[in-house]
Coordinates of C-alpha atoms in Angstrom, one line a residue:
M1 CA 38.7 103.0 107.3
L2 CA 40.5 99.7 108.1
H3 CA 42.5 100.0 104.9
L4 CA 43.7 103.5 105.9
I5 CA 44.8 102.3 109.3
L6 CA 46.6 99.3 107.8
K7 CA 48.5 101.7 105.3
I8 CA 49.5 104.0 108.2
I9 CA 50.8 101.0 110.3
I10 CA 52.7 99.6 107.3
G11 CA 54.1 103.1 106.6
I12 CA 55.3 103.4 110.2
I13 CA 56.9 100.0 110.1
L14 CA 58.7 100.7 106.8
F15 CA 59.9 104.1 108.2
F16 CA 61.5 102.4 111.3
A17 CA 62.9 99.6 109.2
I18 CA 64.6 102.0 106.8
L19 CA 65.8 104.2 109.7
Y20 CA 67.2 101.0 111.4
L21 CA 69.1 100.0 108.2
V22 CA 70.5 103.6 107.6
L23 CA 71.7 103.9 111.2
N24 CA 73.3 100.4 111.1
L25 CA 75.1 101.3 107.8
L26 CA 76.2 104.6 109.3
F27 CA 77.6 102.8 112.3
L28 CA 79.4 100.3 110.1
I29 CA 81.0 103.0 108.0
S30 CA 82.0 105.0 111.1
S31 CA 83.4 102.1 113.0
K32 CA 87.2 101.9 113.4
E33 CA 87.5 98.3 112.4
Y34 CA 85.6 98.9 109.1
R35 CA 87.7 101.9 108.3
K36 CA 90.9 100.0 109.0
W37 CA 89.8 97.0 106.9
F38 CA 88.7 99.3 104.1
W39 CA 92.0 101.2 104.1
E40 CA 94.1 98.1 104.2
E41 CA 92.1 96.5 101.4
S42 CA 92.4 99.6 99.2
V43 CA 96.1 99.8 99.8
R44 CA 96.5 96.1 98.9
K45 CA 94.4 96.5 95.8
A46 CA 96.4 99.6 94.7
K47 CA 99.7 97.7 95.1
E48 CA 98.3 94.7 93.2
D49 CA 97.1 97.0 90.3
E50 CA 100.5 98.7 90.2
R51 CA 102.2 95.3 90.0
K52 CA 99.9 94.2 87.2
R53 CA 100.5 97.4 85.4
R54 CA 104.3 97.1 85.6
E55 CA 104.1 93.6 84.2
K56 CA 102.6 94.9 81.0
K57 CA 105.8 96.1 79.4
P58 CA 106.7 93.3 77.0
Y59 CA 108.5 95.5 74.4
W60 CA 110.6 97.5 76.9
T61 CA 114.0 96.3 78.0
D62 CA 114.9 96.7 81.6
R63 CA 117.5 99.3 80.6
Q64 CA 114.9 101.3 78.7
Y65 CA 112.4 101.2 81.5
K66 CA 115.0 102.3 84.1
R67 CA 116.0 105.2 81.9
Y68 CA 112.4 106.1 81.4
L69 CA 111.8 106.1 85.2
R70 CA 114.9 108.3 85.7
T71 CA 114.3 110.8 82.9
G72 CA 110.5 110.6 82.4
S73 CA 111.0 110.8 78.6
R74 CA 109.3 108.2 76.5
N75 CA 111.7 108.8 73.7
H76 CA 114.2 106.6 75.6
L77 CA 111.8 103.7 75.2
V78 CA 112.0 103.8 71.4
Y79 CA 115.8 104.1 71.1
D80 CA 118.1 102.0 73.2
Y81 CA 121.4 104.0 73.4
E82 CA 124.0 101.3 73.8
D83 CA 126.9 103.8 74.0
E84 CA 125.4 105.6 77.0
E85 CA 126.4 104.4 80.4
D86 CA 123.5 103.6 82.6
D87 CA 123.9 104.9 86.2
D88 CA 121.3 102.5 87.7
E89 CA 123.1 99.3 86.8

């Protein structure tokens, strides 16, 4: 009988502890400061990833990369047309 009462008390304590943690986590996520920090951090991370991704073009010349950005065709990365005037330069 004492064992059953102890299990019930421990169950109630665990229930309220889990409820407390869930409500605190919900408050943290819904707080304005957390959302602002999370948004700023994700934007900073995206910019950093984009910068790292752009640095990984060792076999492209600047002229080829500008032409690729303008036209969207990867064929311009293979052939560098010297006779063509580049509008971006």
